[in-house]
């Protein structure tokens, strides 16, 4: 998969992580409100965050890059979240994911970032099936999945916990019939 250098929306820049993101990423990964219902690493030491960031950056030039990117405010460049995508081990789907700093929630930033990421995945990467897995208590993410045109499929067991599974197909996206 090709990881974009940079994607832009009206208010956001979605870009690859850089070494300059260490401080903000460390704060982000140690905020339980941010990563509590995600698969992201938590309670990392400075050294662990640095190793994680180095792994992400190094992966961008490999055949199997980690598609994790910073969500930044266009006006200031401030990192307010993280997003990305990954192949799903047990299906032909590609999962998208995001996490946003609580200070920037309820402003449409996650929807804006996910819309742009989906556009890239379908129009540039030709991905056929994009999914989101949401923890049953994560109502905001389930609502976001619906807003970006995904349809609820089923409840599934993922990493030893229950999840809700939402799907958007390329066919539905291109036809404009997202829901």
PDB file of C-alpha atoms in Angstrom:
ATOM      1  CA  UNK A   1       0.000   0.000   0.000  1.00  0.00           C
ATOM      2  CA  UNK A   2       1.133   3.509  -0.747  1.00  0.00           C
ATOM      3  CA  UNK A   3       0.967   5.875   2.183  1.00  0.00           C
ATOM      4  CA  UNK A   4       0.273   9.445   1.083  1.00  0.00           C
ATOM      5  CA  UNK A   5       2.804  12.108   2.009  1.00  0.00           C
ATOM      6  CA  UNK A   6      -0.036  14.515   2.726  1.00  0.00           C
ATOM      7  CA  UNK A   7      -3.788  14.843   2.284  1.00  0.00           C
ATOM      8  CA  UNK A   8      -5.642  18.134   2.713  1.00  0.00           C
ATOM      9  CA  UNK A   9      -9.185  19.096   3.567  1.00  0.00           C
ATOM     10  CA  UNK A  10     -10.655  22.538   4.182  1.00  0.00           C
ATOM     11  CA  UNK A  11      -9.452  22.559   7.798  1.00  0.00           C
ATOM     12  CA  UNK A  12      -6.983  19.686   8.122  1.00  0.00           C
ATOM     13  CA  UNK A  13      -3.702  18.296   6.909  1.00  0.00           C
ATOM     14  CA  UNK A  14      -3.293  14.542   7.237  1.00  0.00           C
ATOM     15  CA  UNK A  15       0.381  13.693   6.937  1.00  0.00           C
ATOM     16  CA  UNK A  16       3.037  11.162   7.737  1.00  0.00           C
ATOM     17  CA  UNK A  17       4.546  11.385  11.195  1.00  0.00           C
ATOM     18  CA  UNK A  18       7.944  13.045  11.608  1.00  0.00           C
ATOM     19  CA  UNK A  19      10.481  13.071  14.423  1.00  0.00           C
ATOM     20  CA  UNK A  20       9.158  16.499  15.416  1.00  0.00           C
ATOM     21  CA  UNK A  21       5.917  14.809  16.549  1.00  0.00           C
ATOM     22  CA  UNK A  22       7.529  12.950  19.466  1.00  0.00           C
ATOM     23  CA  UNK A  23       6.342  15.222  22.282  1.00  0.00           C
ATOM     24  CA  UNK A  24       2.739  15.451  21.048  1.00  0.00           C
ATOM     25  CA  UNK A  25       2.577  11.734  20.247  1.00  0.00           C
ATOM     26  CA  UNK A  26       3.853  10.862  23.719  1.00  0.00           C
ATOM     27  CA  UNK A  27       1.169  13.038  25.348  1.00  0.00           C
ATOM     28  CA  UNK A  28      -1.435  11.552  23.024  1.00  0.00           C
ATOM     29  CA  UNK A  29      -0.508   7.923  23.794  1.00  0.00           C
ATOM     30  CA  UNK A  30      -0.627   8.597  27.525  1.00  0.00           C
ATOM     31  CA  UNK A  31      -4.085  10.156  27.542  1.00  0.00           C
ATOM     32  CA  UNK A  32      -6.596   7.463  28.570  1.00  0.00           C
ATOM     33  CA  UNK A  33      -9.459   9.550  27.203  1.00  0.00           C
ATOM     34  CA  UNK A  34      -7.824   9.433  23.746  1.00  0.00           C
ATOM     35  CA  UNK A  35      -6.758   5.805  23.502  1.00  0.00           C
ATOM     36  CA  UNK A  36      -9.115   4.134  25.970  1.00  0.00           C
ATOM     37  CA  UNK A  37     -11.337   2.438  23.372  1.00  0.00           C
ATOM     38  CA  UNK A  38      -8.692   1.981  20.648  1.00  0.00           C
ATOM     39  CA  UNK A  39      -6.018  -0.580  19.776  1.00  0.00           C
ATOM     40  CA  UNK A  40      -3.283   2.027  20.181  1.00  0.00           C
ATOM     41  CA  UNK A  41      -0.451   1.437  22.663  1.00  0.00           C
ATOM     42  CA  UNK A  42      -1.005   3.138  26.000  1.00  0.00           C
ATOM     43  CA  UNK A  43       0.962   4.348  29.009  1.00  0.00           C
ATOM     44  CA  UNK A  44       4.198   4.405  27.104  1.00  0.00           C
ATOM     45  CA  UNK A  45       7.473   5.702  28.448  1.00  0.00           C
ATOM     46  CA  UNK A  46       9.294   8.411  26.490  1.00  0.00           C
ATOM     47  CA  UNK A  47      11.637   5.718  25.161  1.00  0.00           C
ATOM     48  CA  UNK A  48       8.753   3.453  24.102  1.00  0.00           C
ATOM     49  CA  UNK A  49       7.036   6.333  22.307  1.00  0.00           C
ATOM     50  CA  UNK A  50      10.295   7.221  20.594  1.00  0.00           C
ATOM     51  CA  UNK A  51      10.751   3.601  19.446  1.00  0.00           C
ATOM     52  CA  UNK A  52       7.123   3.472  18.242  1.00  0.00           C
ATOM     53  CA  UNK A  53       7.531   6.727  16.305  1.00  0.00           C
ATOM     54  CA  UNK A  54      10.822   5.533  14.797  1.00  0.00           C
ATOM     55  CA  UNK A  55       9.129   2.284  13.705  1.00  0.00           C
ATOM     56  CA  UNK A  56       6.308   4.256  12.016  1.00  0.00           C
ATOM     57  CA  UNK A  57       8.695   6.597  10.206  1.00  0.00           C
ATOM     58  CA  UNK A  58      11.022   3.778   9.120  1.00  0.00           C
ATOM     59  CA  UNK A  59       8.072   1.745   7.852  1.00  0.00           C
ATOM     60  CA  UNK A  60       7.027   4.448   5.368  1.00  0.00           C
ATOM     61  CA  UNK A  61       9.870   3.434   3.026  1.00  0.00           C
ATOM     62  CA  UNK A  62       9.284  -0.323   3.196  1.00  0.00           C
ATOM     63  CA  UNK A  63       7.125  -2.617   1.077  1.00  0.00           C
ATOM     64  CA  UNK A  64       4.697  -2.974   3.995  1.00  0.00           C
ATOM     65  CA  UNK A  65       4.407   0.488   5.553  1.00  0.00           C
ATOM     66  CA  UNK A  66       2.326   1.213   8.624  1.00  0.00           C
ATOM     67  CA  UNK A  67      -0.418   3.535   7.432  1.00  0.00           C
ATOM     68  CA  UNK A  68      -0.537   5.767  10.507  1.00  0.00           C
ATOM     69  CA  UNK A  69      -0.674   9.510  10.010  1.00  0.00           C
ATOM     70  CA  UNK A  70      -1.026  12.667  12.051  1.00  0.00           C
ATOM     71  CA  UNK A  71      -4.214  14.726  11.815  1.00  0.00           C
ATOM     72  CA  UNK A  72      -3.186  18.408  11.996  1.00  0.00           C
ATOM     73  CA  UNK A  73      -5.037  21.697  12.009  1.00  0.00           C
ATOM     74  CA  UNK A  74      -4.326  23.428   8.706  1.00  0.00           C
ATOM     75  CA  UNK A  75      -4.056  26.898  10.256  1.00  0.00           C
ATOM     76  CA  UNK A  76      -1.533  26.081  12.977  1.00  0.00           C
ATOM     77  CA  UNK A  77      -0.059  22.672  12.094  1.00  0.00           C
ATOM     78  CA  UNK A  78      -0.974  21.426  15.588  1.00  0.00           C
ATOM     79  CA  UNK A  79      -1.373  17.642  15.773  1.00  0.00           C
ATOM     80  CA  UNK A  80      -4.880  16.926  17.085  1.00  0.00           C
ATOM     81  CA  UNK A  81      -5.188  13.243  16.301  1.00  0.00           C
ATOM     82  CA  UNK A  82      -4.064  10.179  14.462  1.00  0.00           C
ATOM     83  CA  UNK A  83      -5.599   8.112  11.694  1.00  0.00           C
ATOM     84  CA  UNK A  84      -4.733   5.389   9.270  1.00  0.00           C
ATOM     85  CA  UNK A  85      -5.655   2.098   7.720  1.00  0.00           C
ATOM     86  CA  UNK A  86      -4.535  -1.514   7.777  1.00  0.00           C
ATOM     87  CA  UNK A  87      -5.368  -4.819   6.164  1.00  0.00           C
ATOM     88  CA  UNK A  88      -7.605  -7.045   8.263  1.00  0.00           C
ATOM     89  CA  UNK A  89      -5.999 -10.432   9.012  1.00  0.00           C
ATOM     90  CA  UNK A  90      -9.150 -12.515   8.767  1.00  0.00           C
ATOM     91  CA  UNK A  91     -10.920 -10.927   5.746  1.00  0.00           C
ATOM     92  CA  UNK A  92     -10.408  -8.975   2.519  1.00  0.00           C
ATOM     93  CA  UNK A  93     -11.399  -5.740   4.233  1.00  0.00           C
ATOM     94  CA  UNK A  94      -9.171  -2.771   4.984  1.00  0.00           C
ATOM     95  CA  UNK A  95      -9.811  -1.185   8.365  1.00  0.00           C
ATOM     96  CA  UNK A  96      -9.666   2.572   8.902  1.00  0.00           C
ATOM     97  CA  UNK A  97      -9.094   4.027  12.334  1.00  0.00           C
ATOM     98  CA  UNK A  98      -8.746   7.331  14.088  1.00  0.00           C
ATOM     99  CA  UNK A  99      -8.272   8.884  17.502  1.00  0.00           C
ATOM    100  CA  UNK A 100      -8.786  12.534  18.309  1.00  0.00           C
ATOM    101  CA  UNK A 101      -7.673  14.727  21.196  1.00  0.00           C
ATOM    102  CA  UNK A 102     -10.786  15.306  23.375  1.00  0.00           C
ATOM    103  CA  UNK A 103     -10.348  19.086  23.069  1.00  0.00           C
ATOM    104  CA  UNK A 104     -11.054  18.834  19.325  1.00  0.00           C
ATOM    105  CA  UNK A 105     -13.976  16.422  19.356  1.00  0.00           C
ATOM    106  CA  UNK A 106     -17.513  17.358  18.266  1.00  0.00           C
ATOM    107  CA  UNK A 107     -16.245  19.777  15.611  1.00  0.00           C
ATOM    108  CA  UNK A 108     -16.469  17.454  12.592  1.00  0.00           C
ATOM    109  CA  UNK A 109     -12.700  16.927  12.394  1.00  0.00           C
ATOM    110  CA  UNK A 110     -12.903  13.113  12.603  1.00  0.00           C
ATOM    111  CA  UNK A 111     -15.598  13.000   9.909  1.00  0.00           C
ATOM    112  CA  UNK A 112     -13.560  15.325   7.689  1.00  0.00           C
ATOM    113  CA  UNK A 113     -10.401  13.231   8.136  1.00  0.00           C
ATOM    114  CA  UNK A 114     -12.176   9.918   7.536  1.00  0.00           C
ATOM    115  CA  UNK A 115     -13.957  11.229   4.430  1.00  0.00           C
ATOM    116  CA  UNK A 116     -10.608  12.277   2.938  1.00  0.00           C
ATOM    117  CA  UNK A 117      -8.913   9.029   3.888  1.00  0.00           C
ATOM    118  CA  UNK A 118     -11.723   6.977   2.329  1.00  0.00           C
ATOM    119  CA  UNK A 119     -11.557   9.060  -0.851  1.00  0.00           C
ATOM    120  CA  UNK A 120      -7.807   8.309  -1.096  1.00  0.00           C
ATOM    121  CA  UNK A 121      -8.256   4.623  -0.343  1.00  0.00           C
ATOM    122  CA  UNK A 122     -10.954   4.136  -2.986  1.00  0.00           C
ATOM    123  CA  UNK A 123      -9.860   6.512  -5.753  1.00  0.00           C
ATOM    124  CA  UNK A 124      -6.075   6.109  -5.487  1.00  0.00           C
ATOM    125  CA  UNK A 125      -5.506   2.692  -3.907  1.00  0.00           C
ATOM    126  CA  UNK A 126      -8.572   1.005  -5.502  1.00  0.00           C
ATOM    127  CA  UNK A 127      -9.595  -0.608  -2.221  1.00  0.00           C
ATOM    128  CA  UNK A 128     -12.930  -2.434  -2.488  1.00  0.00           C
ATOM    129  CA  UNK A 129     -14.033  -2.854   1.132  1.00  0.00           C
ATOM    130  CA  UNK A 130     -13.360  -0.426   3.985  1.00  0.00           C
ATOM    131  CA  UNK A 131     -14.445  -1.205   7.518  1.00  0.00           C
ATOM    132  CA  UNK A 132     -14.413   0.211  11.018  1.00  0.00           C
ATOM    133  CA  UNK A 133     -14.504  -1.807  14.231  1.00  0.00           C
ATOM    134  CA  UNK A 134     -16.003   0.051  17.185  1.00  0.00           C
ATOM    135  CA  UNK A 135     -16.074  -0.870  20.849  1.00  0.00           C
ATOM    136  CA  UNK A 136     -19.760  -1.211  21.926  1.00  0.00           C
ATOM    137  CA  UNK A 137     -19.363   1.701  24.354  1.00  0.00           C
ATOM    138  CA  UNK A 138     -17.883   3.984  21.698  1.00  0.00           C
ATOM    139  CA  UNK A 139     -21.127   5.586  20.522  1.00  0.00           C
ATOM    140  CA  UNK A 140     -19.276   8.509  18.889  1.00  0.00           C
ATOM    141  CA  UNK A 141     -17.323   6.179  16.604  1.00  0.00           C
ATOM    142  CA  UNK A 142     -20.429   4.212  15.684  1.00  0.00           C
ATOM    143  CA  UNK A 143     -22.174   7.476  14.785  1.00  0.00           C
ATOM    144  CA  UNK A 144     -19.140   8.567  12.770  1.00  0.00           C
ATOM    145  CA  UNK A 145     -19.188   5.278  10.837  1.00  0.00           C
ATOM    146  CA  UNK A 146     -22.801   5.947   9.866  1.00  0.00           C
ATOM    147  CA  UNK A 147     -22.054   9.599   8.939  1.00  0.00           C
ATOM    148  CA  UNK A 148     -19.302   8.562   6.534  1.00  0.00           C
ATOM    149  CA  UNK A 149     -21.627   6.127   4.789  1.00  0.00           C
ATOM    150  CA  UNK A 150     -20.802   2.834   6.447  1.00  0.00           C
ATOM    151  CA  UNK A 151     -23.429   0.222   7.149  1.00  0.00           C
ATOM    152  CA  UNK A 152     -23.533  -1.797  10.348  1.00  0.00           C
ATOM    153  CA  UNK A 153     -22.883  -5.456   9.557  1.00  0.00           C
ATOM    154  CA  UNK A 154     -22.646  -7.359  12.802  1.00  0.00           C
ATOM    155  CA  UNK A 155     -21.098  -7.601  16.208  1.00  0.00           C
ATOM    156  CA  UNK A 156     -17.766  -9.441  16.184  1.00  0.00           C
ATOM    157  CA  UNK A 157     -15.138 -10.663  18.605  1.00  0.00           C
ATOM    158  CA  UNK A 158     -11.886  -8.773  17.958  1.00  0.00           C
ATOM    159  CA  UNK A 159      -8.803  -9.003  20.148  1.00  0.00           C
ATOM    160  CA  UNK A 160     -10.720 -10.673  22.968  1.00  0.00           C
ATOM    161  CA  UNK A 161     -13.433  -8.040  23.150  1.00  0.00           C
ATOM    162  CA  UNK A 162     -16.729  -7.337  21.456  1.00  0.00           C
ATOM    163  CA  UNK A 163     -16.805  -4.878  18.553  1.00  0.00           C
ATOM    164  CA  UNK A 164     -19.354  -3.501  16.144  1.00  0.00           C
ATOM    165  CA  UNK A 165     -18.388  -3.930  12.503  1.00  0.00           C
ATOM    166  CA  UNK A 166     -19.307  -1.309   9.869  1.00  0.00           C
ATOM    167  CA  UNK A 167     -18.567  -1.577   6.130  1.00  0.00           C
ATOM    168  CA  UNK A 168     -18.404   0.683   3.075  1.00  0.00           C
ATOM    169  CA  UNK A 169     -17.922  -0.911  -0.336  1.00  0.00           C
ATOM    170  CA  UNK A 170     -16.264   0.733  -3.300  1.00  0.00           C
ATOM    171  CA  UNK A 171     -19.436   0.143  -5.312  1.00  0.00           C
ATOM    172  CA  UNK A 172     -21.599   2.011  -2.782  1.00  0.00           C
ATOM    173  CA  UNK A 173     -19.093   4.843  -2.484  1.00  0.00           C
ATOM    174  CA  UNK A 174     -18.795   5.370  -6.258  1.00  0.00           C
ATOM    175  CA  UNK A 175     -22.551   5.173  -6.776  1.00  0.00           C
ATOM    176  CA  UNK A 176     -23.095   7.820  -4.129  1.00  0.00           C
ATOM    177  CA  UNK A 177     -25.254   5.283  -2.317  1.00  0.00           C
ATOM    178  CA  UNK A 178     -23.117   5.209   0.822  1.00  0.00           C
ATOM    179  CA  UNK A 179     -25.886   4.192   3.201  1.00  0.00           C
TER     180      UNK A 179
END
